């Protein structure tokens, strides 16, 4: 549950899955404070894998690429409760309380927060807010977001340099970035933003570098990696396609057959 009647995403979101799920875009645009209510989640940022279990609290950093595998407990449901902290909320908080960032920190894409009773009490208090769906309740939601930031700073004061770093991605090495992150399922404008470019500049720089359009390059690169994973690593097509950014197995099989003349199951 994450939408109000005004159709705008609520900053407070409750997730519930009865089966394993990899759903969702793999770009995290804002900071997210999450409580793992039930089940487990495996997060992969392309460099490292993180596992969070029932009762864990985590903090996901903004402008990061991540893949999520949501695992319900046996006979139960995967459940998580998240608070999304956007830049407007944090800028307003910064002006009200005088917080600023002193250092630009990178580090891990997602942090496991040390447990604290304040976190659990706060998350328990959010459940009634999931039913709020009127614009008139914006002030109440704003108060809960402010409370979340205050709690994060109290329990993990080192997050100050993360939360109030309002810098945007700078221009980086396009070839290295794309070769590292081609398997993430995101739109081209996300790749452009993360490399410090407008979409038009990204496409121009990309074609100058690779001599092919980004969309075509991504397809070829993903198919090459799929071929390698299936032939050399012995993986099943059904275990490969989602990890490489394909919509579904039939789309993957069609593209693979067109590229290599064989169905992936025949490799």
XYZ file of N, CA and C in Angstrom:
801
model
N 0.854 -1.192 0.000
C 0.000 0.000 0.000
C 0.886 1.236 0.000
N 0.768 2.069 -1.059
C 1.636 3.231 -1.106
C 1.035 4.407 -1.872
N -0.258 4.331 -2.244
C -0.860 5.420 -2.992
C -2.010 6.042 -2.222
N -2.072 7.376 -2.297
C -3.193 8.087 -1.709
C -4.196 8.400 -2.822
N -5.369 8.924 -2.443
C -6.411 9.192 -3.439
C -5.991 10.279 -4.424
N -5.010 11.122 -4.051
C -4.545 12.144 -4.974
C -3.574 11.562 -5.999
N -3.366 10.227 -5.940
C -2.567 9.473 -6.910
C -1.074 9.713 -6.758
N -0.646 10.493 -5.791
C 0.765 10.689 -5.560
C 1.277 9.585 -4.634
N 2.476 9.060 -4.905
C 3.011 8.010 -4.035
C 3.147 8.511 -2.604
N 2.734 7.715 -1.669
C 2.877 8.071 -0.264
C 4.317 7.851 0.165
N 4.851 8.695 1.039
C 6.212 8.473 1.547
C 6.299 7.278 2.489
N 5.147 6.777 2.920
C 5.105 5.601 3.781
C 4.528 4.439 2.968
N 5.299 3.379 2.808
C 4.885 2.281 1.936
C 4.990 0.948 2.660
N 3.955 0.126 2.492
C 3.912 -1.213 3.087
C 3.912 -2.236 1.955
N 4.875 -3.162 1.969
C 4.976 -4.181 0.931
C 4.603 -5.542 1.487
N 3.887 -6.315 0.682
C 3.461 -7.648 1.116
C 3.450 -8.571 -0.101
N 4.215 -9.683 -0.033
C 4.284 -10.647 -1.121
C 4.161 -12.055 -0.559
N 3.387 -12.879 -1.239
C 3.224 -14.269 -0.812
C 4.202 -15.187 -1.537
N 4.815 -14.701 -2.628
C 5.765 -15.502 -3.396
C 7.055 -14.723 -3.581
N 8.110 -15.433 -3.991
C 9.386 -14.771 -4.293
C 9.155 -13.695 -5.340
N 9.807 -12.562 -5.186
C 9.556 -11.465 -6.115
C 10.830 -10.687 -6.400
N 10.985 -10.309 -7.679
C 12.057 -9.399 -8.095
C 11.458 -8.141 -8.718
N 10.206 -7.864 -8.411
C 9.483 -6.773 -9.069
C 10.109 -5.420 -8.764
N 9.907 -4.475 -9.697
C 10.297 -3.103 -9.461
C 11.499 -2.655 -10.266
N 11.549 -1.351 -10.526
C 12.697 -0.774 -11.213
C 13.900 -0.831 -10.297
N 15.068 -0.970 -10.869
C 16.273 -1.201 -10.079
C 17.089 0.074 -9.853
N 16.396 1.200 -9.758
C 17.034 2.478 -9.447
C 16.370 3.057 -8.208
N 17.172 3.439 -7.230
C 16.648 4.007 -5.985
C 16.921 5.510 -6.014
N 15.889 6.332 -6.264
C 16.109 7.768 -6.444
C 16.223 8.563 -5.147
N 15.678 8.022 -4.043
C 15.677 8.755 -2.770
C 16.094 7.832 -1.630
N 16.424 8.426 -0.501
C 16.760 7.632 0.678
C 15.526 6.884 1.177
N 15.749 5.662 1.658
C 14.639 4.846 2.160
C 15.050 4.191 3.480
N 14.232 4.395 4.490
C 14.406 3.802 5.817
C 13.392 2.674 5.930
N 13.858 1.425 6.108
C 12.977 0.260 6.000
C 13.101 -0.668 7.203
N 11.956 -1.193 7.603
C 11.880 -2.226 8.641
C 11.412 -3.518 8.000
N 12.188 -4.590 8.158
C 11.812 -5.881 7.604
C 10.884 -6.582 8.596
N 9.591 -6.532 8.306
C 8.579 -7.052 9.225
C 8.571 -8.576 9.241
N 8.623 -9.191 8.051
C 8.607 -10.651 7.938
C 9.320 -11.065 6.663
N 9.904 -12.269 6.677
C 10.630 -12.735 5.513
C 12.011 -12.119 5.431
N 12.646 -12.300 4.269
C 13.997 -11.793 4.044
C 14.075 -11.107 2.696
N 15.111 -10.289 2.531
C 15.353 -9.645 1.253
C 16.848 -9.692 0.954
N 17.166 -10.004 -0.303
C 18.552 -10.001 -0.764
C 18.710 -8.804 -1.698
N 19.660 -7.928 -1.369
C 19.900 -6.720 -2.158
C 21.274 -6.832 -2.800
N 21.347 -6.533 -4.096
C 22.616 -6.585 -4.821
C 22.813 -5.265 -5.552
N 23.955 -4.605 -5.309
C 24.219 -3.324 -5.966
C 25.241 -3.445 -7.094
N 25.529 -4.682 -7.511
C 26.498 -4.902 -8.574
C 27.892 -5.148 -8.045
N 28.162 -4.739 -6.806
C 29.453 -4.966 -6.171
C 29.353 -5.929 -5.000
N 28.233 -5.876 -4.325
C 28.103 -6.566 -3.045
C 26.665 -7.033 -2.852
N 26.505 -8.131 -2.133
C 25.180 -8.648 -1.807
C 24.919 -8.454 -0.313
N 23.729 -7.971 -0.008
C 23.333 -7.724 1.372
C 22.086 -8.560 1.663
N 22.023 -9.142 2.852
C 20.862 -9.932 3.247
C 20.264 -9.336 4.521
N 18.956 -9.077 4.481
C 18.257 -8.529 5.637
C 17.113 -9.468 6.006
N 17.033 -9.786 7.287
C 16.046 -10.746 7.777
C 15.000 -10.063 8.658
N 14.013 -10.835 9.053
C 12.941 -10.317 9.903
C 13.512 -9.599 11.133
N 13.015 -8.385 11.365
C 13.468 -7.603 12.511
C 14.593 -6.636 12.203
N 15.193 -6.731 10.998
C 16.298 -5.842 10.626
C 15.781 -4.483 10.160
N 16.596 -3.472 10.404
C 16.342 -2.137 9.877
C 17.452 -1.801 8.887
N 17.081 -1.183 7.775
C 18.092 -0.831 6.780
C 17.857 0.579 6.249
N 18.921 1.144 5.696
C 18.874 2.487 5.128
C 19.476 2.425 3.736
N 18.650 2.670 2.718
C 19.102 2.631 1.327
C 19.440 4.041 0.857
N 20.580 4.171 0.196
C 21.027 5.480 -0.254
C 20.415 5.835 -1.610
N 20.295 7.111 -1.854
C 19.688 7.583 -3.097
C 20.671 7.507 -4.264
N 20.094 7.545 -5.462
C 20.867 7.518 -6.708
C 21.758 6.278 -6.808
N 21.199 5.140 -6.421
C 21.943 3.883 -6.502
C 21.158 2.869 -7.328
N 21.883 1.990 -7.988
C 21.291 0.869 -8.711
C 21.311 -0.344 -7.792
N 20.168 -0.974 -7.618
C 20.077 -2.138 -6.738
C 19.061 -3.129 -7.291
N 19.337 -4.411 -7.076
C 18.380 -5.466 -7.380
C 17.877 -6.057 -6.069
N 16.594 -6.418 -6.066
C 15.972 -6.927 -4.848
C 15.345 -8.299 -5.096
N 15.628 -9.241 -4.222
C 14.952 -10.538 -4.237
C 14.229 -10.672 -2.904
N 12.893 -10.650 -2.954
C 12.067 -10.678 -1.744
C 11.624 -12.110 -1.476
N 11.945 -12.602 -0.279
C 11.729 -14.002 0.059
C 10.752 -14.133 1.227
N 9.540 -14.606 0.977
C 8.591 -14.827 2.082
C 9.081 -15.968 2.968
N 8.708 -15.954 4.246
C 9.030 -17.102 5.103
C 8.173 -18.296 4.695
N 8.594 -19.482 5.058
C 7.826 -20.677 4.687
C 6.414 -20.596 5.252
N 5.422 -20.693 4.355
C 4.026 -20.646 4.759
C 3.528 -19.272 5.142
N 4.319 -18.236 4.871
C 3.921 -16.886 5.268
C 4.095 -15.877 4.151
N 4.139 -14.616 4.516
C 4.243 -13.529 3.550
C 5.447 -12.638 3.849
N 6.058 -12.149 2.782
C 7.104 -11.129 2.901
C 6.423 -9.803 3.236
N 6.907 -9.117 4.283
C 6.327 -7.843 4.667
C 7.435 -6.862 5.045
N 7.329 -5.643 4.542
C 8.273 -4.598 4.912
C 7.541 -3.272 4.981
N 8.076 -2.379 5.783
C 7.504 -1.053 5.964
C 8.607 -0.037 5.704
N 8.358 0.880 4.775
C 9.403 1.810 4.353
C 8.964 3.261 4.446
N 9.926 4.116 4.755
C 9.721 5.560 4.785
C 10.668 6.175 3.766
N 10.103 6.866 2.778
C 10.894 7.483 1.710
C 11.146 8.952 2.046
N 12.419 9.326 2.023
C 12.817 10.687 2.372
C 13.348 11.383 1.128
N 12.503 12.246 0.520
C 12.928 12.902 -0.712
C 13.740 14.161 -0.414
N 14.275 14.751 -1.469
C 15.174 15.895 -1.310
C 14.460 17.125 -0.754
N 13.216 17.332 -1.134
C 12.469 18.483 -0.615
C 12.298 18.370 0.904
N 11.922 17.175 1.374
C 11.745 16.953 2.808
C 13.041 17.214 3.565
N 14.152 16.724 3.027
C 15.439 16.866 3.705
C 15.963 18.295 3.648
N 15.721 18.989 2.552
C 16.132 20.401 2.465
C 15.354 21.244 3.473
N 14.067 20.991 3.598
C 13.256 21.727 4.575
C 13.737 21.447 5.998
N 14.063 20.194 6.272
C 14.571 19.821 7.585
C 15.914 20.508 7.845
N 16.767 20.523 6.827
C 18.086 21.154 6.946
C 17.960 22.634 7.291
N 17.026 23.322 6.646
C 16.834 24.749 6.915
C 16.242 24.974 8.301
N 15.328 24.089 8.725
C 14.675 24.257 10.027
C 15.621 23.984 11.190
N 16.467 22.943 11.051
C 17.297 22.521 12.182
C 18.783 22.851 12.007
N 19.149 23.365 10.839
C 20.541 23.786 10.640
C 21.533 22.679 10.363
N 21.051 21.521 9.915
C 21.963 20.425 9.592
C 22.559 20.618 8.198
N 23.841 20.348 8.067
C 24.511 20.364 6.770
C 25.479 19.188 6.702
N 25.847 18.814 5.495
C 26.816 17.740 5.294
C 28.216 18.335 5.188
N 29.165 17.735 5.881
C 30.542 18.211 5.847
C 31.401 17.428 4.858
N 30.974 16.219 4.548
C 31.760 15.358 3.662
C 30.846 14.666 2.659
N 31.394 14.403 1.471
C 30.668 13.634 0.465
C 31.061 12.170 0.629
N 30.110 11.345 1.062
C 30.394 9.949 1.353
C 29.771 9.032 0.304
N 30.523 8.025 -0.121
C 29.977 7.019 -1.017
C 29.685 5.756 -0.217
N 30.614 4.809 -0.184
C 30.419 3.623 0.640
C 29.319 2.711 0.136
N 28.842 1.836 1.021
C 27.833 0.844 0.657
C 26.526 1.505 0.231
N 25.847 0.839 -0.695
C 24.582 1.367 -1.208
C 23.457 1.247 -0.191
N 23.551 0.254 0.670
C 22.508 0.047 1.689
C 23.196 -0.332 3.005
N 22.721 0.243 4.094
C 23.334 0.048 5.398
C 22.398 -0.716 6.322
N 22.952 -1.662 7.069
C 22.187 -2.315 8.121
C 22.316 -1.467 9.370
N 21.195 -0.973 9.870
C 21.204 -0.090 11.032
C 21.219 -0.901 12.321
N 21.959 -0.416 13.277
C 21.986 -1.125 14.557
C 20.592 -1.050 15.177
N 20.133 -2.149 15.766
C 18.772 -2.171 16.318
C 18.636 -1.199 17.488
N 17.465 -0.621 17.594
C 17.188 0.305 18.682
C 15.683 0.299 18.942
N 15.258 0.279 20.199
C 13.824 0.276 20.503
C 13.086 1.464 19.891
N 13.768 2.591 19.728
C 13.122 3.765 19.140
C 12.676 3.489 17.710
N 13.488 2.740 16.964
C 13.128 2.407 15.581
C 11.859 1.549 15.544
N 11.832 0.523 16.391
C 10.672 -0.389 16.393
C 9.408 0.356 16.818
N 9.495 1.185 17.833
C 8.327 1.947 18.283
C 7.834 2.885 17.186
N 8.782 3.479 16.468
C 8.403 4.392 15.388
C 7.677 3.636 14.276
N 8.236 2.515 13.844
C 7.613 1.753 12.769
C 6.226 1.256 13.164
N 6.063 0.833 14.413
C 4.750 0.395 14.882
C 3.738 1.543 14.807
N 4.210 2.766 15.044
C 3.308 3.924 15.039
C 2.856 4.307 13.636
N 3.511 3.752 12.623
C 3.178 4.134 11.238
C 1.953 3.422 10.689
N 1.618 2.276 11.227
C 0.556 1.463 10.632
C -0.742 2.240 10.412
N -1.228 3.040 11.373
C -2.472 3.796 11.118
C -2.346 4.792 9.968
N -1.120 5.246 9.687
C -0.920 6.251 8.634
C -1.050 5.666 7.235
N -0.998 4.344 7.149
C -1.157 3.716 5.837
C -2.565 3.920 5.285
N -3.499 4.219 6.142
C -4.879 4.409 5.710
C -5.173 5.859 5.330
N -4.228 6.754 5.588
C -4.456 8.172 5.262
C -4.350 8.378 3.757
N -5.361 8.969 3.164
C -5.345 9.150 1.722
C -5.916 10.508 1.295
N -5.940 11.457 2.181
C -6.473 12.767 1.852
C -5.370 13.818 1.906
N -5.457 14.802 1.022
C -4.470 15.878 1.012
C -4.440 16.619 2.346
N -5.553 16.586 3.060
C -5.635 17.287 4.343
C -4.681 16.693 5.370
N -4.208 15.475 5.124
C -3.323 14.814 6.081
C -1.845 15.008 5.761
N -1.525 15.886 4.805
C -0.128 16.129 4.454
C 0.687 16.570 5.662
N 0.108 17.395 6.521
C 0.851 17.882 7.684
C 1.177 16.749 8.651
N 0.256 15.780 8.780
C 0.511 14.634 9.649
C 1.643 13.768 9.091
N 1.607 13.523 7.786
C 2.666 12.742 7.154
C 4.005 13.461 7.272
N 3.982 14.784 7.101
C 5.206 15.573 7.212
C 5.815 15.444 8.600
N 4.970 15.419 9.617
C 5.446 15.276 10.994
C 6.113 13.921 11.206
N 5.528 12.859 10.633
C 6.113 11.525 10.781
C 7.453 11.420 10.041
N 7.567 12.093 8.908
C 8.839 12.086 8.179
C 9.916 12.812 8.975
N 9.540 13.929 9.566
C 10.480 14.690 10.396
C 10.928 13.845 11.580
N 9.995 13.101 12.154
C 10.327 12.227 13.274
C 11.321 11.151 12.845
N 11.141 10.601 11.650
C 12.054 9.575 11.145
C 13.475 10.120 11.019
N 13.601 11.328 10.486
C 14.932 11.930 10.320
C 15.585 12.168 11.675
N 14.816 12.682 12.641
C 15.350 12.931 13.982
C 15.829 11.634 14.627
N 15.061 10.557 14.442
C 15.453 9.270 15.012
C 16.728 8.737 14.361
N 16.807 8.826 13.043
C 18.000 8.356 12.335
C 19.239 9.107 12.815
N 19.112 10.407 13.007
C 20.251 11.220 13.443
C 20.621 10.933 14.899
N 19.633 10.606 15.712
C 19.904 10.314 17.126
C 20.622 8.975 17.283
N 20.134 7.950 16.584
C 20.685 6.607 16.737
C 21.937 6.424 15.879
N 21.955 7.023 14.691
C 23.096 6.915 13.774
C 23.538 8.317 13.346
N 24.197 9.081 14.230
C 24.569 10.466 13.917
C 25.465 10.604 12.690
N 26.178 9.524 12.331
C 27.046 9.585 11.150
C 26.253 9.742 9.858
N 24.945 9.493 9.902
C 24.119 9.652 8.702
C 23.914 11.115 8.315
N 24.328 12.032 9.150
C 24.187 13.459 8.833
C 24.865 13.794 7.498
N 26.064 13.256 7.291
C 26.802 13.565 6.069
C 26.218 12.866 4.852
N 25.332 11.906 5.074
C 24.649 11.234 3.964
C 23.332 11.941 3.651
N 22.512 12.142 4.656
C 21.175 12.706 4.468
C 21.200 14.116 3.886
N 22.180 14.904 4.258
C 22.179 16.309 3.844
C 23.235 16.619 2.784
N 23.647 15.578 2.066
C 24.501 15.750 0.889
C 23.572 15.881 -0.315
N 23.394 17.102 -0.785
C 22.446 17.363 -1.869
C 23.116 17.428 -3.247
N 24.354 16.987 -3.331
C 25.062 17.023 -4.609
C 24.457 16.008 -5.578
N 24.575 16.296 -6.857
C 24.070 15.413 -7.905
C 25.246 14.690 -8.558
N 24.999 13.572 -9.225
C 26.093 12.828 -9.860
C 26.857 13.697 -10.855
N 28.181 13.605 -10.802
C 29.022 14.338 -11.742
C 29.340 13.486 -12.959
N 29.924 14.107 -13.968
C 30.242 13.396 -15.201
C 31.353 12.385 -14.943
N 31.094 11.136 -15.292
C 32.046 10.057 -15.020
C 32.349 9.288 -16.301
N 33.276 8.334 -16.193
C 33.692 7.500 -17.314
C 32.509 6.660 -17.790
N 32.033 6.939 -18.984
C 30.823 6.296 -19.499
C 31.055 4.815 -19.793
N 32.181 4.488 -20.405
C 32.454 3.100 -20.785
C 32.543 2.201 -19.551
N 33.281 2.636 -18.551
C 33.434 1.832 -17.336
C 32.103 1.656 -16.625
N 31.315 2.724 -16.558
C 30.024 2.650 -15.873
C 29.081 1.684 -16.575
N 28.982 1.764 -17.887
C 28.044 0.922 -18.616
C 28.468 -0.543 -18.602
N 29.753 -0.815 -18.710
C 30.220 -2.195 -18.662
C 29.979 -2.826 -17.296
N 29.929 -2.011 -16.274
C 29.681 -2.505 -14.924
C 28.194 -2.669 -14.626
N 27.344 -1.804 -15.226
C 25.942 -1.728 -14.804
C 24.916 -2.070 -15.886
N 25.350 -2.658 -17.000
C 24.429 -2.937 -18.112
C 23.288 -3.870 -17.728
N 23.474 -4.684 -16.701
C 22.474 -5.693 -16.341
C 21.343 -5.138 -15.485
N 21.425 -3.868 -15.079
C 20.335 -3.285 -14.299
C 19.196 -2.862 -15.223
N 17.992 -3.142 -14.784
C 16.801 -2.852 -15.579
C 16.299 -1.439 -15.265
N 16.841 -0.463 -15.979
C 16.422 0.927 -15.799
C 16.315 1.609 -17.158
N 15.606 2.718 -17.194
C 15.459 3.484 -18.426
C 16.767 4.197 -18.768
N 16.920 4.580 -20.027
C 18.140 5.259 -20.461
C 18.359 6.566 -19.713
N 17.259 7.265 -19.384
C 17.431 8.536 -18.675
C 18.042 8.338 -17.296
N 17.865 7.155 -16.691
C 18.500 6.858 -15.412
C 20.010 6.692 -15.605
N 20.392 5.925 -16.618
C 21.813 5.767 -16.913
C 22.450 7.129 -17.197
N 21.745 7.948 -17.959
C 22.265 9.278 -18.289
C 22.498 10.093 -17.029
N 21.513 10.125 -16.151
C 21.599 10.904 -14.913
C 22.764 10.445 -14.045
N 22.920 9.132 -13.906
C 23.959 8.588 -13.034
C 25.362 8.787 -13.594
N 25.463 9.066 -14.883
C 26.777 9.360 -15.466
C 27.004 10.869 -15.610
N 26.080 11.666 -15.037
C 26.255 13.117 -15.033
C 25.962 13.778 -16.365
N 25.011 13.221 -17.119
C 24.712 13.734 -18.447
C 23.210 13.909 -18.644
N 22.855 14.825 -19.542
C 21.477 14.872 -20.015
C 21.271 13.664 -20.917
N 20.010 13.329 -21.199
C 19.754 12.171 -22.051
C 20.350 12.372 -23.439
N 20.217 13.580 -23.988
C 20.757 13.859 -25.326
C 22.276 13.720 -25.348
N 22.945 14.266 -24.328
C 24.406 14.171 -24.258
C 24.844 12.728 -24.048
N 24.094 11.995 -23.229
C 24.399 10.586 -22.994
C 24.353 9.809 -24.310
N 23.297 9.994 -25.078
C 23.177 9.270 -26.352
C 24.291 9.653 -27.319
N 24.607 10.945 -27.357
C 25.665 11.406 -28.262
C 27.026 10.837 -27.848
N 27.342 10.929 -26.568
C 28.619 10.401 -26.074
C 28.693 8.893 -26.254
N 27.561 8.224 -26.042
C 27.518 6.764 -26.133
C 27.817 6.305 -27.563
N 27.143 6.902 -28.531
C 27.328 6.481 -29.920
C 28.723 6.830 -30.425
N 29.278 7.904 -29.909
C 30.651 8.276 -30.277
C 31.640 7.255 -29.739
N 31.351 6.726 -28.565
C 32.238 5.774 -27.902
C 32.062 4.353 -28.425
N 30.808 3.896 -28.532
C 30.538 2.503 -28.873
C 30.135 2.293 -30.343
N 29.841 3.364 -31.053
C 29.437 3.283 -32.464
C 28.156 2.461 -32.652
N 27.259 2.584 -31.691
C 25.978 1.888 -31.716
C 25.051 2.605 -30.744
N 23.749 2.472 -30.944
C 22.823 3.138 -30.019
C 22.859 2.465 -28.648
N 22.552 3.191 -27.577
C 22.543 2.578 -26.245
C 21.610 1.379 -26.142
N 20.409 1.492 -26.715
C 19.443 0.396 -26.621
C 19.960 -0.864 -27.294
N 20.544 -0.700 -28.471
C 21.076 -1.851 -29.203
C 22.262 -2.461 -28.467
N 23.128 -1.602 -27.928
C 24.300 -2.081 -27.181
C 23.870 -2.865 -25.944
N 22.883 -2.333 -25.218
C 22.400 -3.008 -24.011
C 21.855 -4.393 -24.332
N 21.091 -4.495 -25.420
C 20.534 -5.783 -25.805
C 21.653 -6.771 -26.127
N 22.617 -6.342 -26.944
C 23.713 -7.225 -27.333
C 24.553 -7.637 -26.124
N 24.833 -6.685 -25.265
C 25.656 -6.961 -24.089
C 24.962 -7.954 -23.155
N 23.677 -7.771 -22.961
C 22.926 -8.667 -22.092
C 22.822 -10.072 -22.685
N 22.652 -10.151 -24.008
C 22.580 -11.462 -24.661
C 23.932 -12.171 -24.608
N 25.014 -11.432 -24.778
C 26.348 -12.026 -24.689
C 26.584 -12.598 -23.286
N 26.176 -11.841 -22.282
C 26.348 -12.302 -20.903
C 25.455 -13.511 -20.629
N 24.243 -13.511 -21.195
C 23.344 -14.647 -21.026
C 23.950 -15.905 -21.650
N 24.496 -15.762 -22.843
C 25.126 -16.892 -23.530
C 26.243 -17.478 -22.668
N 27.058 -16.585 -22.107
C 28.168 -17.020 -21.252
C 27.652 -17.726 -20.002
N 26.639 -17.144 -19.364
C 26.115 -17.723 -18.127
C 25.511 -19.112 -18.371
N 24.842 -19.271 -19.511
C 24.188 -20.544 -19.813
C 25.212 -21.599 -20.249
N 26.100 -21.222 -21.169
C 27.054 -22.195 -21.731
C 28.202 -22.515 -20.784
N 28.802 -21.479 -20.189
C 29.996 -21.689 -19.385
C 29.697 -21.949 -17.911
N 28.614 -21.359 -17.398
C 28.289 -21.501 -15.979
C 27.193 -22.528 -15.721
N 26.560 -23.006 -16.810
C 25.539 -24.033 -16.663
C 24.236 -23.549 -16.060
N 23.960 -22.258 -16.141
C 22.730 -21.731 -15.554
C 21.547 -21.963 -16.484
N 20.374 -22.087 -15.906
C 19.153 -22.257 -16.690
C 18.682 -20.903 -17.203
N 18.099 -20.851 -18.422
C 17.575 -19.583 -18.947
C 16.629 -18.879 -17.981
N 15.833 -19.664 -17.262
C 14.877 -19.076 -16.324
C 15.561 -18.409 -15.135
N 16.823 -18.748 -14.886
C 17.572 -18.137 -13.789
C 18.412 -16.954 -14.259
N 18.458 -16.759 -15.576
C 19.357 -15.747 -16.146
C 18.630 -14.480 -16.577
N 17.466 -14.631 -17.206
C 16.865 -13.505 -17.919
C 16.553 -12.308 -17.022
N 16.020 -12.528 -15.826
C 15.672 -11.404 -14.968
C 16.906 -10.702 -14.421
N 17.975 -11.473 -14.172
C 19.208 -10.877 -13.667
C 19.874 -9.996 -14.709
N 19.477 -10.139 -15.962
C 20.101 -9.360 -17.032
C 19.160 -8.319 -17.637
N 18.083 -8.009 -16.950
C 17.259 -6.876 -17.353
C 16.203 -7.141 -18.399
N 15.856 -8.408 -18.666
C 14.804 -8.707 -19.641
C 13.440 -8.710 -18.970
N 12.420 -8.308 -19.722
C 11.062 -8.197 -19.183
C 10.508 -9.537 -18.730
N 10.617 -10.539 -19.610
C 10.069 -11.859 -19.294
C 10.834 -12.910 -20.087
N 10.558 -14.166 -19.799
C 11.301 -15.260 -20.415
C 11.038 -15.352 -21.913
N 9.818 -15.081 -22.351
C 9.518 -15.184 -23.780
C 10.249 -14.099 -24.579
N 10.294 -12.886 -24.035
C 11.031 -11.790 -24.691
C 12.513 -12.139 -24.783
N 13.057 -12.689 -23.703
C 14.464 -13.086 -23.685
C 14.723 -14.185 -24.716
N 13.876 -15.203 -24.745
C 14.065 -16.330 -25.662
C 13.995 -15.880 -27.120
N 13.067 -14.965 -27.418
C 12.935 -14.459 -28.784
C 14.194 -13.711 -29.206
N 14.684 -12.823 -28.351
C 15.875 -12.030 -28.661
C 17.111 -12.932 -28.773
N 17.195 -13.933 -27.888
C 18.332 -14.846 -27.896
C 18.371 -15.660 -29.191
N 17.205 -16.182 -29.578
C 17.131 -16.976 -30.812
C 17.490 -16.124 -32.033
N 17.032 -14.891 -32.042
C 17.328 -13.990 -33.151
C 18.821 -13.691 -33.242
N 19.486 -13.587 -32.086
C 20.911 -13.277 -32.054
C 21.774 -14.490 -32.391
N 21.424 -15.663 -31.837
C 22.303 -16.829 -31.950
C 21.741 -17.963 -32.802
N 20.495 -17.843 -33.247
C 19.916 -18.871 -34.107
C 19.446 -20.101 -33.377
N 19.539 -20.077 -32.055
C 19.108 -21.200 -31.238
C 18.358 -20.694 -30.010
N 17.430 -21.502 -29.534
C 16.772 -21.162 -28.275
C 17.789 -21.290 -27.142
N 17.670 -20.469 -26.107
C 18.657 -20.571 -25.009
C 18.697 -21.959 -24.371
N 17.603 -22.675 -24.395
C 17.579 -24.018 -23.807
C 18.392 -25.022 -24.624
N 18.777 -24.647 -25.868
C 19.512 -25.561 -26.747
C 21.014 -25.331 -26.680
N 21.463 -24.321 -25.940
C 22.884 -24.022 -25.866
C 23.610 -25.069 -25.012
